[in-house]
Amino acid sequence: MTLKIETRSGVCGIGDATLNGRELAVAAYLEQHVVPNLIGRDAGRIEDTWQFLYRGAYWRRGPVTMTAIAAVDVALWDILGKMAGLPLYRLLGGRSREGVLVYGHANGRDIEEASAEVGRYLSMGYRAVRAQCGVPGVKKPYGVSRLKDAYEPAESELPLETEWSTPAYLDIAPKLFERLRADHGRALELLHDAHHRLTPVEAARLARDLEPYRLFWLEDATPADNPDGFELIRRHSVTPLAVGEVFNSIWDCKRLIEGRLIDFIRSTIVHAGGITHVRRIADFAAMHQVRTGFHGATDLSPVTMGAALHFDTWVPNFGIQEYMRHSQQTDEVFPHDYLFRDGRLYCGESPGHGVTLDEKLAERFPYSPKQLPVARLEDGSMWDW
Ligand code: CS2
Ligand code: MG
């Protein structure tokens, strides 16, 4: 879902509005409730427009609202860059680093295959890799996909039913990382995503069991709806923790950050109110030694990737950026100037965020609704996917 804003003088900016599996809700929110408020406004009043859309709606926060606001915000920053003739990172305050460290996803049906995939990522030049593997006895476990470069878990019109077994997972996950360190050494950065499936005490056990393998982070160890759970994990382990891809506001992050209950904040531009809001989150995180680690699965569009890379190039407390490659079709629909070299992404120097939209080509790919899977325990109980 892409929003295009055009000024009276003919300058265009684009913003990503993709909320995977709930796309049309954001489209309706934009079309019916946001766009009529934008007509005739000064495109340069980015902060005021943000406040207008956030405070002015009375109903605050939530993924649909914050994704819609993000789309407007990113499109306006893009316009500002084009009007100033400057790349976005320069508008934010200039370069803090040359390139942006990224991680890709290696996964396999078993430990053997996952380790071979990590090797493949290393040979592509990656310095950091997220690793996931199959769980014995579990059909369609999280993170093991047919696609090896992209990551598109929303596969069917109605949610795919998948299975989950926490005991089997807690048994295999440390074995995976033991093997990865044995096969690939200590220099590589390794990451892992538990995708919200553990209770706090289970997450504490996993974080502790993974300590010998020095993870860069353990992600979404337990659902963050209740941030208190992270205190329990912290009491038992020094494995760094990352959280926040499903957050949409600084208020979701506040307690976790100020309590130093996490090490990396994952909330990214498209789902957390755009550059204007994520900048506040990053500054707040910096005060508590928490670094950024933006979500960057392929179900976030190249527009979000482009904007995130400018942000990552500027933000002082940068940690890492997730990077899965979009399909060739997606790359063609969204021409962009960022590039990957030796494990890092480099944003370009074109004005704005450097990503454009080929509207003619996009017409060739009509919307086909897909929802994310759901997960159930072996006895049929609904679980977190
Ligand atoms: C995942 C996401 O990349 C990640 O860390 O947790 O890919 C997530 O599953 C999807 O973006 C959901 O649409
Ligand atoms: Mg994740």
Short mmCIF file of N, CA, C and O and ligand atoms in Angstrom, two decimals, residues 193 195 219-220 245 266, ligand 2:
data_model
loop_
_atom_site.label_atom_id
_atom_site.label_comp_id
_atom_site.label_asym_id
_atom_site.label_seq_id
_atom_site.Cartn_x
_atom_site.Cartn_y
_atom_site.Cartn_z
N ASP A 193 14.85 -15.11 16.42
CA ASP A 193 13.52 -14.54 16.68
C ASP A 193 12.63 -15.62 17.30
O ASP A 193 12.37 -16.64 16.65
N HIS A 195 9.58 -14.96 18.13
CA HIS A 195 8.27 -14.57 17.60
C HIS A 195 7.14 -14.68 18.63
O HIS A 195 6.09 -15.26 18.37
N GLU A 219 15.12 -12.00 19.80
CA GLU A 219 14.02 -11.09 19.47
C GLU A 219 12.67 -11.64 19.93
O GLU A 219 12.43 -12.85 19.82
N ASP A 220 11.80 -10.74 20.37
CA ASP A 220 10.42 -11.06 20.74
C ASP A 220 10.34 -12.36 21.55
O ASP A 220 9.59 -13.28 21.23
N GLU A 245 8.73 -4.77 16.87
CA GLU A 245 8.26 -4.64 15.48
C GLU A 245 6.74 -4.44 15.41
O GLU A 245 6.25 -3.87 14.44
N ARG A 266 12.87 -2.21 17.93
CA ARG A 266 12.66 -2.61 16.54
C ARG A 266 11.58 -1.83 15.81
O ARG A 266 11.36 -2.03 14.62
MG MG B 2 10.47 -10.48 14.24
#
